[in-house]
């Protein structure tokens, strides 16, 4: 395993070059070290794993690029594609006037395209700024970020405005001998605090409870609100606020993966606890579905980027963490003038932020 670490004042990020996963992210805040990202318990355990696992599952960590998202059923590749399962090379890594910037290139091509990952850190900013660039290629590709955080005491969630939340036709773990789920499949709700439960009644999607053993997956579709898309998680035991931001024109959906002891088979073995995937994407489930007809397209939601020789496509994403104030996530987030503003109750909090980075208001590639 090869780890490449970059640093700026108050933040460091390490990339596992064998699979392109973020192996570690540390933010200094409130006199503490905040670690917003998850690393699967088997990664560093030196244990024998099932021999048919994708390398991205073997080394499951932090955040990674999915291209395509889920099944690679157009071009042969492992689950979530080569960007999540194969080697990246460092092509640039150098200090900037206000931090650090590194560029990595995937050794594999994806649909004939060259894929670059650009990580930027800024002094005093508690955020990792990411950009992925696809150059050349043919056809179309679905994409998603796959940041994962973990909690030991649960947490509270808040989101930018969404049109609705929906589950797929079938749960991830339908066989009770292998796992369990709590949400109804399929189901849909415009009220995130009242989503149909498998056993009747409703569940609050804004609350992550540690006593709910489950493996659930659902999709949130962004509303047309003109600002950044965001997810904020107030982790109770960790006493911090994890922030994930996107440009909805580039990544119009947020997929939530709630993995809390809901899989009983190896390597999960009931020990993958308190994990939440906040997976911003432009995708349906599977490459073929994403570029064909699918339920999201019928809702007017883009599920792939078109590729072409002599063309490039890029999208951006931000992950951060700050100390928790007041115990609850913000009700509103805005970005402007080099700051991010978080409104919680009657209190407003400001933190340094590159407010131009997400290109809000600019047209996205098709």
Coordinates of N, CA, C and O in Angstrom, one line a residue, residues 83-261:
X83 N -11.8 3.6 -11.0 CA -11.3 4.7 -10.1 C -11.3 4.3 -8.6 O -10.6 4.8 -7.8
X84 N -12.2 3.3 -8.2 CA -12.4 2.9 -6.8 C -11.6 1.7 -6.5 O -11.7 1.2 -5.3
X85 N -11.0 1.1 -7.5 CA -10.4 -0.3 -7.3 C -9.0 -0.5 -7.8 O -8.5 -1.6 -7.8
X86 N -8.4 0.6 -8.4 CA -7.1 0.4 -9.0 C -6.2 1.6 -8.8 O -6.6 2.6 -8.2
X87 N -4.9 1.5 -9.2 CA -3.9 2.4 -8.8 C -4.0 3.8 -9.5 O -4.4 3.9 -10.7
X88 N -3.5 4.8 -8.7 CA -3.4 6.2 -9.2 C -1.9 6.6 -9.0 O -1.3 6.1 -8.1
X89 N -1.5 7.4 -9.9 CA -0.1 8.0 -9.8 C -0.1 9.4 -9.4 O -1.0 10.2 -9.9
X90 N 0.8 9.9 -8.7 CA 1.0 11.3 -8.4 C 1.6 12.0 -9.6 O 2.8 11.6 -9.9
X91 N 1.0 12.9 -10.2 CA 1.6 13.7 -11.3 C 2.0 15.1 -10.9 O 2.9 15.6 -11.6
X92 N 1.4 15.6 -9.9 CA 1.9 16.9 -9.4 C 1.6 16.9 -7.9 O 0.6 16.4 -7.4
X93 N 2.4 17.6 -7.1 CA 2.2 17.8 -5.7 C 3.1 18.9 -5.2 O 4.3 18.7 -5.2
X94 N 2.5 20.1 -4.9 CA 3.4 21.2 -4.5 C 2.6 22.2 -3.7 O 1.4 22.3 -3.7
X95 N 3.4 22.9 -2.9 CA 2.8 24.0 -2.1 C 2.3 25.1 -3.0 O 2.9 25.4 -4.1
X96 N 1.2 25.8 -2.6 CA 0.7 26.9 -3.3 C 0.9 28.1 -2.4 O 1.4 28.0 -1.2
X97 N 0.5 29.3 -2.8 CA 0.7 30.5 -1.9 C -0.1 30.4 -0.7 O 0.2 31.1 0.3
X98 N -1.2 29.6 -0.7 CA -2.0 29.5 0.5 C -2.4 28.1 0.9 O -3.4 27.9 1.5
X99 N -1.6 27.1 0.5 CA -1.9 25.7 0.9 C -1.1 24.7 0.1 O 0.1 24.8 0.0
X100 N -1.8 23.7 -0.4 CA -1.2 22.6 -1.2 C -2.2 22.1 -2.2 O -3.4 22.1 -2.0
X101 N -1.6 21.7 -3.3 CA -2.4 21.2 -4.4 C -1.7 19.9 -5.0 O -0.5 20.0 -5.2
X102 N -2.5 18.9 -5.2 CA -1.9 17.6 -5.7 C -2.8 17.1 -6.8 O -4.0 17.2 -6.7
X103 N -2.2 16.5 -7.9 CA -2.9 15.9 -9.0 C -2.5 14.5 -9.1 O -1.3 14.1 -9.1
X104 N -3.5 13.6 -9.2 CA -3.3 12.2 -9.4 C -4.0 11.7 -10.7 O -5.0 12.2 -11.0
X105 N -3.4 10.7 -11.3 CA -4.0 10.2 -12.5 C -4.2 8.7 -12.4 O -3.3 7.9 -12.0
X106 N -5.4 8.3 -12.8 CA -5.8 6.9 -12.8 C -5.0 6.1 -13.9 O -5.0 6.6 -15.0
X107 N -4.4 5.0 -13.5 CA -3.6 4.2 -14.6 C -4.6 3.6 -15.6 O -4.2 3.6 -16.8
X108 N -5.7 3.2 -15.2 CA -6.7 2.7 -16.1 C -7.4 3.8 -16.8 O -7.5 4.9 -16.3
X109 N -7.9 3.6 -18.0 CA -8.8 4.6 -18.6 C -10.3 4.1 -18.4 O -10.5 2.9 -18.1
X110 N -11.2 5.0 -18.4 CA -12.6 4.8 -18.2 C -13.4 5.2 -19.4 O -13.4 6.4 -19.7
X111 N -14.0 4.2 -20.1 CA -14.6 4.5 -21.4 C -13.7 5.3 -22.3 O -14.1 6.2 -23.0
X112 N -12.4 4.9 -22.3 CA -11.4 5.6 -23.1 C -10.9 6.9 -22.6 O -10.0 7.5 -23.2
X113 N -11.5 7.4 -21.5 CA -11.1 8.7 -20.9 C -10.0 8.6 -19.9 O -9.9 7.7 -19.1
X114 N -9.1 9.6 -19.9 CA -8.1 9.8 -18.9 C -8.8 10.5 -17.7 O -9.5 11.4 -17.9
X115 N -8.5 10.0 -16.5 CA -9.2 10.5 -15.3 C -8.1 11.1 -14.3 O -7.2 10.4 -13.9
X116 N -8.3 12.3 -14.0 CA -7.4 13.0 -13.0 C -8.2 13.4 -11.8 O -9.4 13.8 -11.9
X117 N -7.6 13.3 -10.6 CA -8.1 13.7 -9.3 C -7.3 14.8 -8.8 O -6.0 14.7 -8.7
X118 N -7.9 15.9 -8.5 CA -7.2 17.1 -8.0 C -7.6 17.4 -6.6 O -8.8 17.7 -6.4
X119 N -6.7 17.4 -5.7 CA -7.0 17.7 -4.3 C -6.3 19.0 -3.9 O -5.1 19.2 -4.1
X120 N -7.1 19.9 -3.3 CA -6.6 21.2 -2.9 C -6.9 21.4 -1.4 O -8.0 21.2 -1.0
X121 N -5.9 21.8 -0.7 CA -6.1 22.3 0.7 C -5.6 23.7 0.8 O -4.7 24.2 0.2
X122 N -6.4 24.5 1.7 CA -6.0 25.9 1.9 C -5.8 26.2 3.4 O -6.5 25.6 4.2
X123 N -4.8 26.9 3.6 CA -4.4 27.3 5.0 C -5.6 27.8 5.8 O -6.2 28.8 5.3
X124 N -5.9 27.2 6.9 CA -7.0 27.7 7.8 C -8.4 27.3 7.3 O -9.3 27.7 8.0
X125 N -8.5 26.6 6.2 CA -9.8 26.1 5.8 C -10.0 24.7 6.2 O -9.2 23.8 5.9
X126 N -11.1 24.4 7.0 CA -11.3 23.0 7.4 C -11.9 22.1 6.4 O -12.8 21.3 6.7
X127 N -11.5 22.3 5.1 CA -12.2 21.6 4.0 C -11.2 21.0 3.0 O -10.1 21.6 2.8
X128 N -11.5 19.9 2.5 CA -10.9 19.3 1.3 C -11.6 19.6 0.1 O -12.8 19.3 0.0
X129 N -11.0 20.3 -0.9 CA -11.6 20.7 -2.1 C -11.1 19.7 -3.2 O -9.9 19.5 -3.4
X130 N -12.1 19.0 -3.8 CA -11.8 18.0 -4.8 C -12.4 18.3 -6.2 O -13.5 18.8 -6.3
X131 N -11.6 18.0 -7.2 CA -12.1 18.0 -8.6 C -11.7 16.8 -9.3 O -10.6 16.3 -9.2
X132 N -12.6 16.2 -10.1 CA -12.2 15.1 -11.0 C -12.5 15.6 -12.4 O -13.5 16.2 -12.7
X133 N -11.5 15.2 -13.3 CA -11.6 15.6 -14.7 C -11.5 14.4 -15.6 O -10.5 13.6 -15.5
X134 N -12.4 14.2 -16.5 CA -12.4 13.2 -17.5 C -12.0 13.8 -18.8 O -12.7 14.7 -19.3
X135 N -10.9 13.4 -19.4 CA -10.5 13.9 -20.7 C -10.6 12.9 -21.8 O -10.1 11.8 -21.7
X136 N -11.3 13.3 -22.9 CA -11.5 12.3 -24.0 C -12.5 11.3 -23.7 O -13.4 11.5 -22.9
X137 N -12.4 10.1 -24.3 CA -13.3 9.0 -24.1 C -14.4 9.0 -25.1 O -14.5 9.8 -26.0
X138 N -15.4 8.1 -24.8 CA -16.5 7.9 -25.7 C -17.7 7.5 -24.9 O -17.6 7.0 -23.7
X139 N -18.9 7.7 -25.4 CA -20.1 7.2 -24.7 C -20.4 8.2 -23.5 O -20.3 9.4 -23.6
X140 N -20.9 7.6 -22.4 CA -21.3 8.4 -21.3 C -20.9 7.6 -20.0 O -20.9 6.4 -20.0
X141 N -20.7 8.3 -18.9 CA -20.3 7.7 -17.7 C -21.1 8.3 -16.5 O -21.3 9.5 -16.4
X142 N -21.6 7.4 -15.6 CA -22.2 7.9 -14.4 C -21.1 8.1 -13.3 O -20.0 7.4 -13.4
X143 N -21.2 9.0 -12.4 CA -20.2 9.3 -11.4 C -20.8 9.5 -10.1 O -22.0 9.9 -10.0
X144 N -20.1 9.3 -9.0 CA -20.5 9.7 -7.7 C -19.3 9.8 -6.8 O -18.3 9.0 -6.9
X145 N -19.3 10.7 -5.8 CA -18.4 10.6 -4.7 C -18.9 9.6 -3.7 O -20.2 9.4 -3.7
X146 N -18.1 9.1 -2.8 CA -18.5 8.1 -1.9 C -18.0 8.4 -0.5 O -17.4 7.5 0.2
X147 N -18.1 9.6 0.0 CA -17.6 9.9 1.4 C -18.4 9.1 2.4 O -19.6 9.0 2.4
X148 N -17.7 8.6 3.4 CA -18.3 7.8 4.5 C -17.8 8.4 5.8 O -16.6 8.6 6.0
X149 N -18.7 8.6 6.7 CA -18.3 9.0 8.1 C -18.9 7.9 9.0 O -19.7 7.1 8.6
X150 N -18.4 7.9 10.3 CA -18.9 6.9 11.2 C -19.1 7.6 12.6 O -18.4 8.6 12.9
X151 N -20.1 7.1 13.3 CA -20.4 7.6 14.6 C -20.4 6.5 15.6 O -20.7 5.3 15.3
X152 N -20.1 6.8 16.9 CA -20.2 5.9 18.0 C -21.5 6.2 18.8 O -21.9 5.3 19.6
X153 N -22.1 7.4 18.7 CA -23.2 7.7 19.5 C -24.4 8.3 18.7 O -25.2 8.9 19.2
X154 N -24.4 8.0 17.4 CA -25.4 8.6 16.5 C -25.2 10.0 16.2 O -24.2 10.6 16.5
X155 N -26.2 10.6 15.4 CA -26.1 11.9 15.0 C -27.4 12.5 14.4 O -28.4 11.7 14.3
X156 N -27.4 13.8 14.2 CA -28.5 14.5 13.6 C -28.1 15.0 12.2 O -27.0 15.6 12.1
X157 N -29.0 14.9 11.2 CA -28.7 15.3 9.9 C -29.6 16.5 9.4 O -30.7 16.7 9.9
X158 N -29.0 17.3 8.6 CA -29.7 18.4 7.9 C -29.2 18.5 6.5 O -28.1 18.1 6.1
X159 N -30.1 19.0 5.6 CA -29.8 19.0 4.1 C -30.2 20.3 3.5 O -31.2 21.0 4.0
X160 N -29.6 20.6 2.4 CA -30.2 21.6 1.5 C -31.5 21.2 1.0 O -31.8 20.0 1.1
X161 N -32.3 22.1 0.5 CA -33.7 21.6 0.1 C -33.7 20.5 -1.0 O -33.0 20.5 -1.9
X162 N -34.5 19.5 -0.7 CA -34.7 18.4 -1.6 C -36.1 18.3 -2.1 O -37.1 18.6 -1.4
X163 N -36.2 17.8 -3.3 CA -37.6 17.5 -3.9 C -38.3 16.4 -3.2 O -39.4 16.4 -2.8
X164 N -37.5 15.3 -3.0 CA -38.0 14.1 -2.3 C -36.9 13.1 -2.1 O -35.8 13.3 -2.6
X165 N -37.2 12.1 -1.2 CA -36.3 11.0 -1.0 C -37.0 9.8 -1.5 O -38.3 9.7 -1.4
X166 N -36.3 8.8 -2.0 CA -36.9 7.6 -2.6 C -36.0 6.4 -2.4 O -34.7 6.5 -2.5
X167 N -36.6 5.2 -2.1 CA -35.8 4.0 -2.0 C -36.0 3.3 -3.4 O -36.9 3.6 -4.1
X168 N -35.1 2.3 -3.6 CA -35.2 1.5 -4.8 C -36.3 0.4 -4.7 O -37.0 0.3 -3.7
X169 N -36.5 -0.3 -5.7 CA -37.5 -1.4 -5.7 C -37.2 -2.5 -4.7 O -38.1 -3.0 -4.1
X170 N -35.9 -2.7 -4.4 CA -35.5 -3.8 -3.5 C -34.5 -3.3 -2.5 O -33.6 -2.5 -2.9
X171 N -34.5 -3.8 -1.3 CA -33.4 -3.4 -0.3 C -32.1 -4.1 -0.7 O -32.0 -5.0 -1.5
X172 N -31.0 -3.5 -0.1 CA -29.7 -4.1 -0.3 C -29.6 -5.5 0.3 O -28.9 -6.3 -0.3
X173 N -30.2 -5.8 1.4 CA -30.1 -7.1 2.1 C -31.5 -7.6 2.3 O -32.0 -7.6 3.4
X174 N -32.1 -8.2 1.3 CA -33.5 -8.8 1.5 C -33.5 -10.1 2.2 O -34.6 -10.4 2.8
X175 N -32.4 -10.8 2.3 CA -32.4 -12.1 2.9 C -32.1 -12.0 4.4 O -31.0 -11.6 4.8
X176 N -33.1 -12.3 5.3 CA -32.8 -12.1 6.7 C -31.7 -13.0 7.3 O -31.3 -12.7 8.4
X177 N -31.3 -14.0 6.6 CA -30.2 -14.8 7.0 C -28.9 -14.1 6.8 O -27.8 -14.5 7.4
X178 N -28.9 -13.0 6.0 CA -27.6 -12.3 5.7 C -27.6 -10.9 6.2 O -26.5 -10.3 6.4
X179 N -28.8 -10.3 6.4 CA -28.8 -8.9 6.9 C -30.2 -8.4 7.2 O -31.1 -9.2 7.2
X180 N -30.3 -7.1 7.3 CA -31.6 -6.5 7.7 C -31.7 -5.1 7.2 O -30.7 -4.4 6.9
X181 N -32.9 -4.6 7.1 CA -33.2 -3.2 6.7 C -34.4 -2.7 7.4 O -35.2 -3.5 8.0
X182 N -34.5 -1.4 7.4 CA -35.6 -0.7 8.2 C -36.6 0.0 7.3 O -37.8 0.2 7.6
X183 N -36.1 0.6 6.1 CA -37.0 1.4 5.3 C -37.9 0.5 4.4 O -37.5 -0.7 4.1
X184 N -39.0 1.1 3.9 CA -39.8 0.4 3.0 C -39.2 0.5 1.6 O -38.6 1.6 1.2
X185 N -39.4 -0.5 0.7 CA -38.9 -0.6 -0.6 C -39.9 -1.1 -1.6 O -40.4 -2.2 -1.3
X186 N -40.3 -0.4 -2.6 CA -40.0 1.0 -2.9 C -40.9 2.0 -2.1 O -42.0 1.6 -1.7
X187 N -40.4 3.2 -1.8 CA -41.2 4.2 -1.1 C -40.6 5.6 -1.5 O -39.5 5.7 -2.0
X188 N -41.4 6.6 -1.2 CA -41.0 7.9 -1.6 C -41.7 8.9 -0.6 O -42.8 8.7 -0.2
X189 N -41.0 10.0 -0.3 CA -41.6 11.0 0.6 C -40.9 12.4 0.3 O -39.7 12.4 0.2
X190 N -41.7 13.4 0.3 CA -41.1 14.8 0.3 C -40.8 15.3 1.6 O -40.1 16.3 1.8
X191 N -41.2 14.6 2.7 CA -40.9 15.0 4.1 C -39.9 14.0 4.6 O -40.2 12.8 4.9
X192 N -38.6 14.5 4.8 CA -37.5 13.6 5.2 C -37.7 13.2 6.6 O -37.0 12.2 7.0
X193 N -38.6 13.8 7.4 CA -38.8 13.4 8.8 C -39.8 12.3 8.9 O -40.0 11.7 10.0
X194 N -40.4 11.9 7.8 CA -41.5 10.9 7.8 C -41.4 10.0 6.6 O -42.0 10.3 5.5
X195 N -40.5 9.0 6.7 CA -40.3 8.1 5.5 C -40.9 6.7 5.9 O -40.7 6.2 7.1
X196 N -41.6 6.1 5.0 CA -42.2 4.8 5.3 C -41.2 3.8 5.8 O -40.1 3.6 5.2
X197 N -41.6 3.1 6.9 CA -40.7 2.0 7.4 C -41.2 0.6 6.9 O -42.4 0.5 6.6
X198 N -40.3 -0.3 6.8 CA -40.7 -1.6 6.3 C -41.7 -2.3 7.2 O -42.6 -3.0 6.7
X199 N -41.7 -2.1 8.5 CA -42.6 -2.7 9.4 C -43.8 -1.9 9.7 O -44.6 -2.2 10.7
X200 N -44.1 -0.8 8.9 CA -45.2 0.0 9.2 C -44.7 1.3 9.9 O -43.7 1.3 10.6
X201 N -45.6 2.3 9.9 CA -45.2 3.6 10.5 C -44.1 4.3 9.7 O -43.9 4.0 8.5
X202 N -43.5 5.3 10.3 CA -42.5 6.1 9.6 C -41.2 6.2 10.4 O -41.2 6.0 11.6
X203 N -40.1 6.5 9.7 CA -38.8 6.8 10.3 C -38.4 8.2 9.9 O -38.7 8.7 8.8
X204 N -37.6 8.8 10.8 CA -37.0 10.2 10.6 C -35.7 10.0 9.9 O -34.7 9.6 10.6
X205 N -35.5 10.5 8.7 CA -34.2 10.4 8.0 C -33.2 11.3 8.5 O -32.0 11.2 8.2
X206 N -33.6 12.3 9.3 CA -32.7 13.3 9.9 C -32.0 12.8 11.2 O -31.3 13.5 11.8
X207 N -32.4 11.6 11.6 CA -31.8 11.1 12.8 C -31.1 9.7 12.6 O -31.7 8.8 12.0
X208 N -29.9 9.6 13.0 CA -29.1 8.4 12.9 C -29.0 7.8 14.3 O -28.3 8.3 15.1
X209 N -29.7 6.7 14.5 CA -29.8 6.0 15.8 C -28.9 4.8 15.8 O -29.0 3.9 14.9
X210 N -28.1 4.7 16.8 CA -27.1 3.5 16.9 C -27.8 2.2 17.2 O -27.3 1.1 16.9
X211 N -29.0 2.3 17.8 CA -29.7 1.0 18.1 C -30.5 0.5 17.0 O -31.1 -0.6 17.1
X212 N -30.5 1.2 15.8 CA -31.2 0.7 14.6 C -30.2 -0.1 13.8 O -29.5 0.5 12.9
X213 N -30.2 -1.4 13.9 CA -29.3 -2.2 13.1 C -29.9 -2.3 11.7 O -31.1 -2.8 11.5
X214 N -29.1 -1.9 10.7 CA -29.8 -1.8 9.4 C -28.7 -1.7 8.3 O -27.6 -1.3 8.5
X215 N -29.2 -2.0 7.1 CA -28.4 -1.7 5.8 C -29.5 -1.1 4.9 O -30.3 -1.8 4.3
X216 N -29.5 0.2 4.8 CA -30.5 0.9 4.0 C -29.8 1.9 3.0 O -28.7 2.4 3.2
X217 N -30.5 2.1 1.9 CA -30.0 2.9 0.8 C -31.1 3.7 0.2 O -32.2 3.1 -0.1
X218 N -31.0 5.0 0.1 CA -32.0 5.8 -0.5 C -31.4 7.0 -1.3 O -30.2 7.4 -1.1
X219 N -32.2 7.6 -2.1 CA -31.7 8.7 -3.0 C -32.5 10.0 -2.7 O -33.7 10.0 -2.6
X220 N -31.8 11.1 -2.5 CA -32.4 12.4 -2.3 C -32.2 13.2 -3.6 O -31.0 13.3 -4.0
X221 N -33.2 13.8 -4.1 CA -33.1 14.6 -5.3 C -33.2 16.0 -4.9 O -34.1 16.5 -4.2
X222 N -32.2 16.8 -5.4 CA -32.0 18.2 -5.1 C -33.2 19.0 -5.6 O -33.6 18.8 -6.7
X223 N -33.7 20.0 -4.8 CA -34.6 20.9 -5.3 C -33.9 22.0 -6.0 O -32.7 22.2 -6.0
X224 N -34.6 22.8 -6.8 CA -34.0 24.0 -7.5 C -34.0 25.2 -6.6 O -35.0 25.9 -6.5
X225 N -32.9 25.4 -5.9 CA -32.8 26.5 -4.9 C -31.7 27.5 -5.2 O -31.6 28.5 -4.5
X226 N -30.9 27.2 -6.2 CA -29.9 28.2 -6.6 C -28.6 28.3 -5.8 O -27.7 29.0 -6.1
X227 N -28.5 27.5 -4.7 CA -27.3 27.5 -3.9 C -26.6 26.2 -3.9 O -26.9 25.3 -4.7
X228 N -25.6 26.0 -3.1 CA -24.9 24.7 -3.0 C -25.8 23.6 -2.5 O -26.6 23.9 -1.6
X229 N -25.6 22.4 -2.9 CA -26.2 21.3 -2.3 C -25.3 20.9 -1.1 O -24.1 21.0 -1.2
X230 N -25.9 20.6 0.0 CA -25.1 20.3 1.2 C -25.8 19.2 2.1 O -27.0 19.1 2.1
X231 N -25.0 18.5 2.8 CA -25.4 17.6 3.9 C -24.6 18.0 5.1 O -23.3 18.1 5.0
X232 N -25.2 18.1 6.3 CA -24.5 18.4 7.5 C -24.9 17.3 8.5 O -26.1 17.1 8.7
X233 N -23.9 16.8 9.2 CA -24.1 15.7 10.2 C -23.5 16.1 11.5 O -22.3 16.3 11.6
X234 N -24.3 16.3 12.5 CA -23.9 16.6 13.8 C -23.6 15.3 14.6 O -24.6 14.6 15.0
X235 N -22.3 14.9 14.7 CA -22.0 13.6 15.3 C -22.0 13.9 16.8 O -21.2 14.7 17.3
X236 N -22.8 13.2 17.6 CA -23.0 13.5 19.0 C -21.7 13.1 19.8 O -21.2 14.0 20.5
X237 N -21.3 11.9 19.8 CA -20.2 11.5 20.6 C -18.9 12.1 20.2 O -18.0 12.5 21.0
X238 N -18.7 12.3 18.9 CA -17.5 13.0 18.3 C -17.5 14.5 18.5 O -16.5 15.1 18.4
X239 N -18.7 15.0 18.8 CA -18.9 16.5 19.1 C -18.3 17.3 18.0 O -17.6 18.3 18.2
X240 N -18.7 16.9 16.7 CA -18.3 17.7 15.6 C -19.4 17.8 14.5 O -20.4 17.1 14.7
X241 N -19.1 18.6 13.5 CA -20.1 18.8 12.4 C -19.4 18.4 11.1 O -18.4 19.1 10.8
X242 N -19.8 17.4 10.5 CA -19.3 16.9 9.2 C -20.1 17.6 8.1 O -21.3 17.5 8.1
X243 N -19.4 18.2 7.2 CA -20.1 19.0 6.1 C -19.6 18.4 4.7 O -18.4 18.2 4.5
X244 N -20.6 18.2 3.9 CA -20.4 17.7 2.5 C -21.1 18.6 1.6 O -22.3 18.8 1.7
X245 N -20.4 19.2 0.6 CA -21.0 20.2 -0.3 C -20.8 19.9 -1.8 O -19.7 19.3 -2.1
X246 N -21.7 20.3 -2.6 CA -21.6 20.0 -4.1 C -22.3 21.1 -4.8 O -23.0 22.0 -4.3
X247 N -22.1 21.1 -6.2 CA -22.9 21.9 -7.1 C -24.0 21.0 -7.6 O -23.8 20.0 -8.4
X248 N -25.3 21.3 -7.3 CA -26.4 20.5 -7.8 C -26.5 20.3 -9.3 O -27.0 19.4 -9.8
X249 N -26.0 21.3 -10.0 CA -26.0 21.3 -11.5 C -25.1 20.2 -12.0 O -25.3 19.6 -13.1
X250 N -24.0 19.9 -11.2 CA -23.1 18.8 -11.6 C -23.5 17.5 -11.0 O -23.5 16.4 -11.7
X251 N -23.9 17.5 -9.7 CA -24.2 16.3 -9.0 C -25.6 16.4 -8.4 O -25.7 16.9 -7.3
X252 N -26.7 16.1 -9.1 CA -28.0 16.5 -8.7 C -28.7 15.6 -7.7 O -29.7 15.9 -7.2
X253 N -28.0 14.5 -7.3 CA -28.6 13.6 -6.3 C -27.6 13.4 -5.1 O -26.4 13.5 -5.3
X254 N -28.2 13.0 -4.0 CA -27.4 12.6 -2.8 C -27.9 11.3 -2.4 O -29.1 11.1 -2.0
X255 N -27.1 10.2 -2.5 CA -27.5 8.9 -2.0 C -27.0 8.6 -0.6 O -25.8 8.9 -0.3
X256 N -27.8 8.2 0.2 CA -27.5 7.9 1.6 C -27.4 6.4 1.8 O -28.3 5.7 1.5
X257 N -26.2 6.0 2.3 CA -26.0 4.6 2.7 C -25.9 4.5 4.2 O -24.9 5.0 4.8
X258 N -26.9 3.9 4.8 CA -26.9 3.7 6.3 C -26.5 2.3 6.6 O -27.2 1.3 6.4
X259 N -25.2 2.1 7.1 CA -24.7 0.8 7.3 C -24.3 0.7 8.8 O -23.3 1.2 9.3
X260 N -25.2 0.1 9.5 CA -25.1 0.0 11.0 C -25.3 -1.5 11.4 O -26.4 -1.8 11.9
X261 N -24.4 -2.3 11.2 CA -24.5 -3.7 11.6 C -25.5 -4.5 10.9 O -26.1 -5.4 11.4

